[in-house]
Amino acid sequence: MNYPLVGSAIVEHSGGLNNLRHVTNCMTRVRMTLADPAKVNIQALKGIEGVLGVVEDDTLQVIVGPGKSSKVATAINELLASGSQPPPQSDVEQKAALAREKSRKPTRTKAVLKHIANIFVPILPPLIAAGILMGLNNVLVNSAASYALTHAIAASGELSPAQVVLDQRHLLGLSQFLDIVSKALFSFLAIYTGVTTAREFNGNAIMGGLLGAITIAPQLPLLGLLPGQGGLIGVIFCVWLMCVLEKQVRRVVPDILDVVLTPTIVLTVMAGALLFAIMPVAGMVSNGILHSLNGLLATGGLAAGFVLASLFPFLISLGLHHGLFPIHLEMINATGHAPLFAIQIMSNAGMVGAATAVLLLTRDPVMKKIAKGAIPTSILAVGEPTIFGVNIPAGFAFITGSIGAGFGGMMVVLLGVSTNGVGAAGLSALPLIADGKYLQYIFAWLTGCLAAFVLTYITGKLRKYDRESV
C-alpha cells in the first residue's frame, strides 16, 4: 500500500484538511473527528484502493486493515502538520455544527461502550504481545511438565520438576524471560487501566495509575480486602469519579494552592472511597458478572456457545466488542481462563468461511481483489477486513457467516477450549489457547469456517449471486 497516496485520498474525500479535527487509529481503522460530517463522500472513500470499509459513528472510521491503520493515520497527520489549520467558524457555522452534533448525539449505552473502548484500545497492542509471549511460555512449561511427569523427574532445590526439565533443555532462562515480560503487563494491568481511564476523562493520568495501584497493593488483606478485588470495573469507576472530583475541587481551591491542595484532597477522598466502598461493591458486581457468565456457559452448553458466537460479528461490526474487555480480563484474573473470548474469536472463522465462498461465487473483479487481500489478513489476525470489505457488501454473507461462527462456538464449548489471554483472532490466537488445546481450537475454528462457507455458498447459489453482472 502507498500510505501517503491512500492518506491523501482519504483526506480529499473526507472534506479536506480543514475538515479534520483529530486523527488517530486502532488496530484496523483510521478514526477521524470531523468539523462537518456532511462534507464526507462515503462512496468515494469506499472506492479508494486499499480501503476495506467505512463506519459512520461519532468519529468517521476508515478500515484499512491491521498494520496499515497506524501508517495511514501517520501519513494523514503529517499532512495536517504541514497543511493549514481550520479557519475559525462563523456564528452560522458554529450553530450548524452544534445542530448536527446534537442530532447525532449517541445514546447513553453507546457512550459508555465508547468510553470503555477508548480506555482499552491503547492497551490492546501490548496486551496482544504479552498474551502471545505468555502463550509461548505456556507451551514450553506445559511440555516440560508433561515430560517431567512421564519420566518421574523430581524437583531440585528451588526448581520445580518442569523447571528442571527446562534447565536441562537450556530453556529455563528463556522461560523466565517470557514469564517476566508477560506478567509485567497482566500483574499491573490495573495501573495501566487507571492511566488510560484518567486520560479518557481528562483527569491526571498518574493519579489514575496510583488509584489503580492501590487495588493491587499487597497490604490490602490488613483491611479485609483482596488484591484485585473489584477488578478493572472498580478501577474504571473510581478513576472516573476522581476526574469529576478533581474538576470540582479545582474550582474552589485558590490558584496559588492548587498544585498542593487539589491532588492531596482528591487522592485522600478517592483512596478512602476506593478502599471502603468501591472495592467491596465492585467486587460483588464483578463476581456476579463472572458467576452469571460461567453459569450461562455451564448450563446453556452448546446452545449458549452457538448464540454467543453468532452474535459477536454484529458486536464487532458496531465496534461494541471492546466493551467486553473488562469482562474477559476479569475472568482471567479470577480463574486464569477467558472462555468467553474463545467463543468470541469464532466470529473470525465464520467471516473467513463466508468471505471464501463469496470469492468463489462473485464475478465482480473488484470484490475478488478485496477478498483475496482480506481473507489472509483475517486468517492471521482480525476479522474486520472480511466483515467490512467482503461480507457486509455482499449482504447475505454476513448473516450466513455469523450463523457459521455459531457452529464454531458450539465446538469451543464441546471441546472445552479457553484462552489465558486476550488479543487477536485467527492463527494469532494460537499462543493464547489454554491447557495446550491447540488442536481443539483449530478444529473448532475450521468447523466454524466450513459451516459458514457451506451456508454462504449454498445461499449464494440460491440467490443467484454468482450470476450477477459485473
Coordinates of C-alpha atoms in Angstrom, one line a residue:
M1 CA 0.0 0.0 0.0
N2 CA 1.2 3.5 -0.9
Y3 CA 0.4 5.0 2.5
P4 CA 0.8 8.7 1.6
L5 CA -1.3 8.2 -1.5
V6 CA -4.1 6.5 0.4
G7 CA -3.9 9.1 3.2
S8 CA -4.2 11.9 0.7
A9 CA -7.2 10.3 -0.9
I10 CA -8.9 9.8 2.4
V11 CA -8.3 13.4 3.3
E12 CA -9.7 14.6 -0.1
H13 CA -12.9 12.6 0.3
S14 CA -13.3 13.5 4.0
G15 CA -13.8 17.1 3.1
G16 CA -10.1 18.2 3.0
L17 CA -7.6 19.1 5.7
N18 CA -9.7 21.9 7.1
N19 CA -12.5 19.4 7.9
L20 CA -10.2 17.2 10.1
R21 CA -10.1 18.0 13.8
H22 CA -8.3 14.9 15.1
V23 CA -6.9 11.7 13.5
T24 CA -5.9 8.6 15.3
N25 CA -6.1 4.8 14.7
C26 CA -7.0 1.5 16.3
M27 CA -5.9 -2.0 15.2
T28 CA -7.6 -1.9 11.8
R29 CA -9.3 1.6 11.5
V30 CA -8.2 5.2 10.9
R31 CA -10.5 7.3 13.2
M32 CA -11.2 10.9 12.3
T33 CA -13.1 13.6 14.2
L34 CA -14.7 15.9 11.6
A35 CA -15.7 19.5 11.7
D36 CA -18.6 18.9 9.2
P37 CA -19.6 15.3 8.5
A38 CA -21.8 16.5 5.6
K39 CA -18.7 17.2 3.6
V40 CA -17.6 13.5 3.5
N41 CA -18.1 11.5 0.3
I42 CA -18.7 8.0 1.7
Q43 CA -18.9 6.2 -1.6
A44 CA -15.7 7.8 -2.8
L45 CA -13.9 6.7 0.4
K46 CA -15.1 3.1 -0.1
G47 CA -13.8 3.3 -3.6
I48 CA -10.2 4.1 -2.6
E49 CA -7.9 1.1 -3.4
G50 CA -6.9 -0.4 0.0
V51 CA -10.0 0.8 1.9
L52 CA -12.0 -2.2 3.1
G53 CA -14.9 -0.4 4.6
V54 CA -16.2 2.8 6.2
V55 CA -18.1 3.1 9.5
E56 CA -20.0 6.3 10.4
D57 CA -20.2 6.9 14.1
D58 CA -19.2 9.8 16.4
T59 CA -16.0 9.5 14.5
L60 CA -15.5 8.6 10.9
Q61 CA -13.8 5.2 10.8
V62 CA -12.0 4.1 7.6
I63 CA -11.0 0.4 7.7
V64 CA -7.7 -0.4 6.0
G65 CA -6.5 -3.4 8.0
P66 CA -4.0 -4.3 10.7
G67 CA -0.6 -2.8 10.5
K68 CA -1.8 -0.4 7.8
S69 CA -4.1 1.8 10.0
S70 CA -1.2 3.3 12.0
K71 CA 0.8 4.1 8.9
V72 CA -2.2 5.7 7.1
A73 CA -3.0 7.7 10.2
T74 CA 0.6 8.9 10.4
A75 CA 0.5 9.9 6.8
I76 CA -2.7 11.9 7.3
N77 CA -1.3 13.6 10.5
E78 CA 1.9 14.5 8.5
L79 CA -0.4 16.3 6.0
L80 CA -2.2 18.0 8.9
A81 CA 1.1 19.2 10.4
S82 CA 2.3 20.7 7.1
G83 CA -1.1 22.0 6.0
S84 CA -3.2 24.9 7.0
Q85 CA -5.2 24.9 10.2
P86 CA -9.0 25.1 10.1
P87 CA -10.2 28.7 9.9
P88 CA -12.4 30.0 12.8
Q89 CA -16.0 29.2 12.3
S90 CA -18.6 31.9 11.8
D91 CA -21.6 32.1 14.1
V92 CA -23.8 30.4 11.5
E93 CA -21.3 27.6 11.0
Q94 CA -21.0 27.1 14.8
K95 CA -24.8 26.9 15.2
A96 CA -25.0 24.5 12.2
A97 CA -22.2 22.3 13.7
L98 CA -23.9 22.3 17.1
A99 CA -27.2 21.3 15.5
R100 CA -25.5 18.4 13.6
E101 CA -23.7 17.3 16.8
K102 CA -27.0 17.3 18.7
S103 CA -28.8 15.3 16.1
R104 CA -26.0 12.7 16.2
K105 CA -25.8 12.6 19.9
P106 CA -25.2 9.0 21.0
T107 CA -27.3 7.1 23.4
R108 CA -26.1 6.7 27.0
T109 CA -25.3 3.0 26.5
K110 CA -23.4 3.7 23.3
A111 CA -21.4 6.5 25.0
V112 CA -20.5 4.1 27.9
L113 CA -19.2 1.5 25.5
K114 CA -17.3 4.1 23.5
H115 CA -15.5 5.2 26.7
I116 CA -14.7 1.6 27.5
A117 CA -13.3 1.1 24.0
N118 CA -11.2 4.2 24.3
I119 CA -9.8 3.0 27.6
F120 CA -8.7 -0.3 26.3
V121 CA -7.7 0.4 22.7
P122 CA -4.3 2.0 23.8
I123 CA -3.6 -1.1 25.9
L124 CA -4.5 -3.5 23.2
P125 CA -1.2 -3.8 21.3
P126 CA 0.9 -4.6 24.4
L127 CA -2.0 -6.8 25.6
I128 CA -1.7 -8.9 22.4
A129 CA 2.1 -9.0 22.7
A130 CA 2.1 -10.0 26.3
G131 CA -0.6 -12.6 25.7
I132 CA 1.4 -14.2 22.9
L133 CA 4.5 -14.3 25.0
M134 CA 2.6 -15.8 27.8
G135 CA 1.2 -18.4 25.4
L136 CA 4.6 -19.3 24.1
N137 CA 5.9 -19.7 27.7
N138 CA 2.9 -21.9 28.5
V139 CA 3.9 -24.2 25.6
L140 CA 7.4 -24.5 27.0
V141 CA 6.3 -25.1 30.6
N142 CA 3.4 -27.5 29.7
S143 CA 5.7 -29.6 27.5
A144 CA 8.4 -29.7 30.3
A145 CA 5.8 -30.5 33.0
S146 CA 4.4 -33.4 30.9
Y147 CA 7.9 -34.8 30.3
A148 CA 8.8 -34.5 34.0
L149 CA 5.6 -36.3 34.9
T150 CA 6.1 -39.2 32.5
H151 CA 9.8 -39.6 33.4
A152 CA 9.3 -39.2 37.1
I153 CA 11.7 -36.2 37.3
A154 CA 11.7 -34.7 40.8
A155 CA 12.2 -31.1 42.0
S156 CA 15.7 -29.9 42.7
G157 CA 16.4 -27.2 45.2
E158 CA 14.2 -24.2 44.3
L159 CA 13.4 -25.6 40.8
S160 CA 10.1 -27.4 40.1
P161 CA 10.2 -30.6 38.1
A162 CA 9.2 -28.6 35.0
Q163 CA 12.0 -26.1 35.6
V164 CA 14.5 -28.9 36.0
V165 CA 13.5 -30.2 32.5
L166 CA 13.7 -26.7 31.1
D167 CA 17.1 -26.2 32.6
Q168 CA 18.2 -29.5 31.0
R169 CA 17.0 -28.2 27.7
H170 CA 18.7 -24.9 28.2
L171 CA 15.3 -23.1 28.0
L172 CA 14.9 -22.1 31.6
G173 CA 16.3 -18.6 31.0
L174 CA 14.0 -18.1 28.0
S175 CA 11.0 -19.3 30.0
Q176 CA 11.8 -16.9 32.9
F177 CA 12.3 -14.1 30.4
L178 CA 8.9 -14.7 28.8
D179 CA 7.3 -15.0 32.2
I180 CA 8.6 -11.7 33.5
V181 CA 7.7 -9.8 30.4
S182 CA 4.1 -11.1 30.1
K183 CA 3.4 -10.8 33.8
A184 CA 4.7 -7.2 33.8
L185 CA 1.5 -6.3 31.9
F186 CA -1.1 -8.7 33.4
S187 CA 0.1 -8.2 37.0
F188 CA -0.1 -4.4 36.7
L189 CA -3.0 -4.1 34.3
A190 CA -5.0 -2.1 37.0
I191 CA -2.3 0.6 36.9
Y192 CA -2.3 0.9 33.1
T193 CA -6.2 0.9 33.1
G194 CA -6.1 3.7 35.7
V195 CA -3.8 5.8 33.5
T196 CA -5.9 5.4 30.3
T197 CA -9.2 5.9 32.1
A198 CA -7.9 9.2 33.5
R199 CA -6.8 10.3 30.1
E200 CA -10.2 9.4 28.6
F201 CA -12.0 11.6 31.2
N202 CA -9.4 14.4 31.1
G203 CA -8.0 13.8 34.6
N204 CA -4.5 13.4 36.0
A205 CA -3.1 10.2 34.4
I206 CA -0.6 9.5 37.1
M207 CA -3.2 9.9 39.8
G208 CA -5.4 7.4 37.9
G209 CA -2.5 5.0 37.8
L210 CA -1.9 5.5 41.5
L211 CA -5.5 4.6 42.3
G212 CA -5.2 1.5 40.1
A213 CA -2.0 0.6 42.0
I214 CA -3.9 0.8 45.3
T215 CA -6.2 -2.0 44.1
I216 CA -3.3 -4.5 43.8
A217 CA -1.3 -3.4 46.9
P218 CA -0.1 -6.5 48.9
Q219 CA -1.2 -4.7 52.2
L220 CA -4.9 -4.9 51.3
P221 CA -5.6 -8.1 53.4
L222 CA -4.9 -5.9 56.5
L223 CA -8.1 -4.1 55.6
G224 CA -10.1 -7.2 54.9
L225 CA -9.7 -6.9 51.1
L226 CA -8.1 -9.0 48.5
P227 CA -5.6 -7.6 45.9
G228 CA -7.5 -7.1 42.7
Q229 CA -10.9 -7.2 44.4
G230 CA -13.4 -5.3 42.3
G231 CA -11.1 -5.7 39.3
L232 CA -10.9 -3.3 36.5
I233 CA -14.6 -2.4 36.9
G234 CA -13.8 -0.8 40.2
V235 CA -10.7 0.9 38.8
I236 CA -12.6 2.5 35.9
F237 CA -15.4 3.7 38.1
C238 CA -13.1 5.1 40.8
V239 CA -10.9 7.0 38.3
W240 CA -14.0 8.4 36.6
L241 CA -15.2 9.7 39.9
M242 CA -11.7 11.0 40.6
C243 CA -11.8 13.1 37.3
V244 CA -15.2 14.5 38.3
L245 CA -14.0 15.4 41.8
E246 CA -10.7 16.9 40.5
K247 CA -12.6 19.4 38.4
Q248 CA -14.9 20.3 41.3
V249 CA -12.1 20.8 43.8
R250 CA -10.1 22.9 41.3
R251 CA -13.0 25.3 41.1
V252 CA -12.8 26.2 44.8
V253 CA -9.1 25.9 45.6
P254 CA -7.1 29.1 45.1
D255 CA -4.7 29.0 42.2
I256 CA -1.6 29.5 44.4
L257 CA -2.5 26.4 46.5
D258 CA -3.9 24.3 43.6
V259 CA -0.7 22.3 42.9
V260 CA -0.6 21.2 46.6
L261 CA -4.1 21.0 47.8
T262 CA -6.0 19.6 44.8
P263 CA -4.1 16.4 44.4
T264 CA -3.9 15.9 48.2
I265 CA -7.6 16.3 48.7
V266 CA -8.6 14.2 45.6
L267 CA -6.2 11.4 46.5
T268 CA -7.3 11.2 50.1
V269 CA -11.0 11.3 49.3
M270 CA -10.8 8.8 46.4
A271 CA -8.4 6.4 48.2
G272 CA -10.9 6.3 51.1
A273 CA -13.8 5.8 48.8
L274 CA -11.9 3.1 46.8
L275 CA -10.9 1.1 49.9
F276 CA -14.1 1.3 51.9
A277 CA -16.8 1.5 49.3
I278 CA -15.9 1.0 45.7
M279 CA -13.7 -2.1 46.0
P280 CA -16.2 -4.1 48.2
V281 CA -19.2 -3.2 46.0
A282 CA -17.3 -3.6 42.7
G283 CA -16.1 -6.9 44.0
M284 CA -19.7 -8.1 44.4
V285 CA -20.7 -6.8 41.0
S286 CA -17.6 -8.4 39.3
N287 CA -18.3 -11.7 41.0
G288 CA -21.9 -11.5 40.0
I289 CA -21.0 -11.0 36.3
L290 CA -18.4 -13.8 36.3
H291 CA -20.8 -16.2 38.0
S292 CA -23.6 -15.4 35.6
L293 CA -21.4 -15.9 32.5
N294 CA -19.9 -19.1 33.9
G295 CA -23.3 -20.3 34.7
L296 CA -24.6 -19.5 31.2
L297 CA -21.7 -21.4 29.7
A298 CA -22.1 -24.3 32.1
T299 CA -25.9 -24.6 31.9
G300 CA -26.5 -23.3 28.4
G301 CA -24.0 -25.7 26.9
L302 CA -23.8 -25.9 23.1
A303 CA -26.8 -23.6 22.6
A304 CA -25.0 -20.8 24.6
G305 CA -21.9 -21.3 22.5
F306 CA -23.9 -21.1 19.3
V307 CA -25.9 -18.0 20.2
L308 CA -22.9 -16.1 21.7
A309 CA -20.6 -16.8 18.8
S310 CA -23.3 -15.9 16.3
L311 CA -23.8 -12.5 18.0
F312 CA -20.2 -11.5 18.1
P313 CA -19.8 -10.5 14.4
F314 CA -22.6 -7.9 14.9
L315 CA -20.9 -6.6 18.0
I316 CA -17.6 -6.3 16.2
S317 CA -19.2 -4.6 13.2
L318 CA -20.6 -1.9 15.6
G319 CA -17.3 -1.6 17.5
L320 CA -19.1 -2.8 20.7
H321 CA -16.9 -5.8 21.3
H322 CA -14.3 -3.6 23.1
G323 CA -16.9 -3.2 25.9
L324 CA -16.2 -6.9 26.8
F325 CA -12.5 -6.4 27.5
P326 CA -13.1 -5.8 31.2
I327 CA -15.1 -9.0 31.4
H328 CA -12.5 -11.1 29.6
L329 CA -9.8 -9.7 31.8
E330 CA -11.8 -10.2 35.0
M331 CA -12.3 -13.9 34.1
I332 CA -8.6 -14.3 33.6
N333 CA -7.8 -12.6 36.9
A334 CA -10.4 -14.8 38.7
T335 CA -10.0 -18.1 37.0
G336 CA -6.9 -17.9 34.8
H337 CA -9.0 -18.5 31.7
A338 CA -11.3 -16.5 29.4
P339 CA -13.7 -19.0 27.9
L340 CA -15.9 -16.2 26.5
F341 CA -13.0 -14.8 24.5
A342 CA -12.5 -18.3 22.9
I343 CA -16.1 -18.1 21.8
Q344 CA -15.8 -14.5 20.6
I345 CA -12.9 -15.3 18.2
M346 CA -15.0 -17.9 16.4
S347 CA -16.6 -14.9 14.7
N348 CA -13.3 -14.8 12.8
A349 CA -13.8 -18.3 11.5
G350 CA -17.3 -17.5 10.3
M351 CA -16.3 -14.4 8.5
V352 CA -13.3 -16.1 6.8
G353 CA -15.5 -19.0 5.6
A354 CA -18.2 -16.7 4.3
A355 CA -15.7 -14.5 2.5
T356 CA -14.1 -17.5 0.9
A357 CA -17.5 -18.5 -0.5
V358 CA -18.0 -15.0 -1.8
L359 CA -14.6 -15.1 -3.5
L360 CA -15.6 -18.3 -5.4
L361 CA -19.1 -17.0 -6.2
T362 CA -18.6 -13.4 -7.3
R363 CA -17.9 -12.3 -10.8
D364 CA -17.0 -8.8 -9.7
P365 CA -13.2 -8.3 -10.2
V366 CA -13.1 -5.6 -7.5
M367 CA -14.8 -7.8 -4.9
K368 CA -12.4 -10.7 -5.9
K369 CA -9.4 -8.4 -5.4
I370 CA -10.7 -7.2 -2.0
A371 CA -11.5 -10.8 -0.9
K372 CA -8.1 -12.0 -1.8
G373 CA -6.5 -9.4 0.3
A374 CA -8.9 -9.6 3.2
I375 CA -9.1 -13.4 3.7
P376 CA -5.4 -13.9 4.5
T377 CA -5.4 -11.0 6.9
S378 CA -8.4 -12.3 8.7
I379 CA -6.9 -15.8 8.9
L380 CA -3.8 -14.4 10.5
A381 CA -5.3 -11.9 12.9
V382 CA -8.6 -9.9 12.8
G383 CA -12.0 -10.3 11.1
E384 CA -12.7 -6.7 10.2
P385 CA -11.3 -6.9 6.7
T386 CA -13.6 -9.7 5.7
I387 CA -16.5 -8.2 7.7
F388 CA -16.4 -4.7 6.1
G389 CA -14.6 -5.5 2.8
V390 CA -16.5 -8.6 1.7
N391 CA -19.4 -9.9 3.8
I392 CA -21.3 -6.8 4.6
P393 CA -21.1 -5.5 1.0
A394 CA -22.3 -9.0 -0.2
G395 CA -25.2 -8.7 2.3
F396 CA -26.3 -12.2 2.9
A397 CA -22.8 -13.4 3.6
F398 CA -22.6 -11.5 6.8
I399 CA -25.7 -13.4 8.1
T400 CA -24.6 -16.8 6.9
G401 CA -21.1 -16.1 8.2
S402 CA -22.5 -15.2 11.6
I403 CA -24.5 -18.5 11.7
G404 CA -21.4 -20.4 10.7
A405 CA -19.5 -18.8 13.6
G406 CA -22.2 -20.2 15.9
F407 CA -21.1 -23.7 15.0
G408 CA -17.6 -22.8 15.9
G409 CA -18.8 -21.6 19.2
M410 CA -20.6 -24.9 19.8
M411 CA -17.3 -26.8 19.2
V412 CA -15.5 -24.4 21.6
V413 CA -17.9 -25.4 24.4
L414 CA -18.0 -29.1 23.4
L415 CA -14.2 -29.3 23.4
G416 CA -13.6 -27.1 26.4
V417 CA -11.4 -24.6 24.6
S418 CA -10.5 -21.5 26.5
T419 CA -7.7 -18.8 26.5
N420 CA -5.4 -17.5 29.1
G421 CA -5.1 -14.1 27.4
V422 CA -6.9 -11.7 25.0
G423 CA -5.7 -10.4 21.7
A424 CA -6.2 -11.0 18.0
A425 CA -8.1 -13.9 16.5
G426 CA -7.3 -16.5 13.8
L427 CA -3.8 -18.0 13.9
S428 CA -2.6 -15.2 16.1
A429 CA -4.8 -16.6 18.9
L430 CA -3.0 -20.0 19.0
P431 CA -0.4 -19.0 21.6
L432 CA -3.3 -17.7 23.8
I433 CA -5.1 -21.1 24.0
A434 CA -5.1 -22.5 27.5
D435 CA -4.2 -26.0 28.6
G436 CA -2.5 -26.9 25.4
K437 CA -5.7 -27.4 23.5
Y438 CA -4.3 -26.1 20.2
L439 CA -5.7 -28.8 18.0
Q440 CA -9.1 -28.5 19.6
Y441 CA -9.0 -24.7 18.9
I442 CA -8.0 -25.4 15.2
F443 CA -10.8 -28.0 14.9
A444 CA -13.4 -25.5 16.3
W445 CA -12.1 -22.7 14.0
L446 CA -12.2 -25.0 11.0
T447 CA -15.7 -26.1 11.9
G448 CA -17.0 -22.5 12.0
C449 CA -15.2 -21.7 8.8
L450 CA -16.5 -24.7 7.0
A451 CA -20.1 -24.2 8.2
A452 CA -20.0 -20.6 7.1
F453 CA -18.5 -21.5 3.7
V454 CA -21.2 -24.1 3.0
L455 CA -24.1 -21.9 4.2
T456 CA -22.8 -18.9 2.2
Y457 CA -22.1 -20.9 -0.9
I458 CA -25.5 -22.6 -1.0
T459 CA -27.3 -19.3 -0.2
G460 CA -25.3 -17.5 -2.9
K461 CA -26.3 -20.2 -5.4
L462 CA -29.9 -20.0 -4.4
R463 CA -29.9 -16.2 -4.6
K464 CA -28.0 -16.4 -8.0
Y465 CA -25.3 -14.2 -6.6
D466 CA -22.8 -16.0 -8.9
R467 CA -24.8 -14.8 -11.9
E468 CA -24.9 -11.2 -11.1
S469 CA -23.5 -9.0 -13.8
V470 CA -20.1 -7.3 -13.3

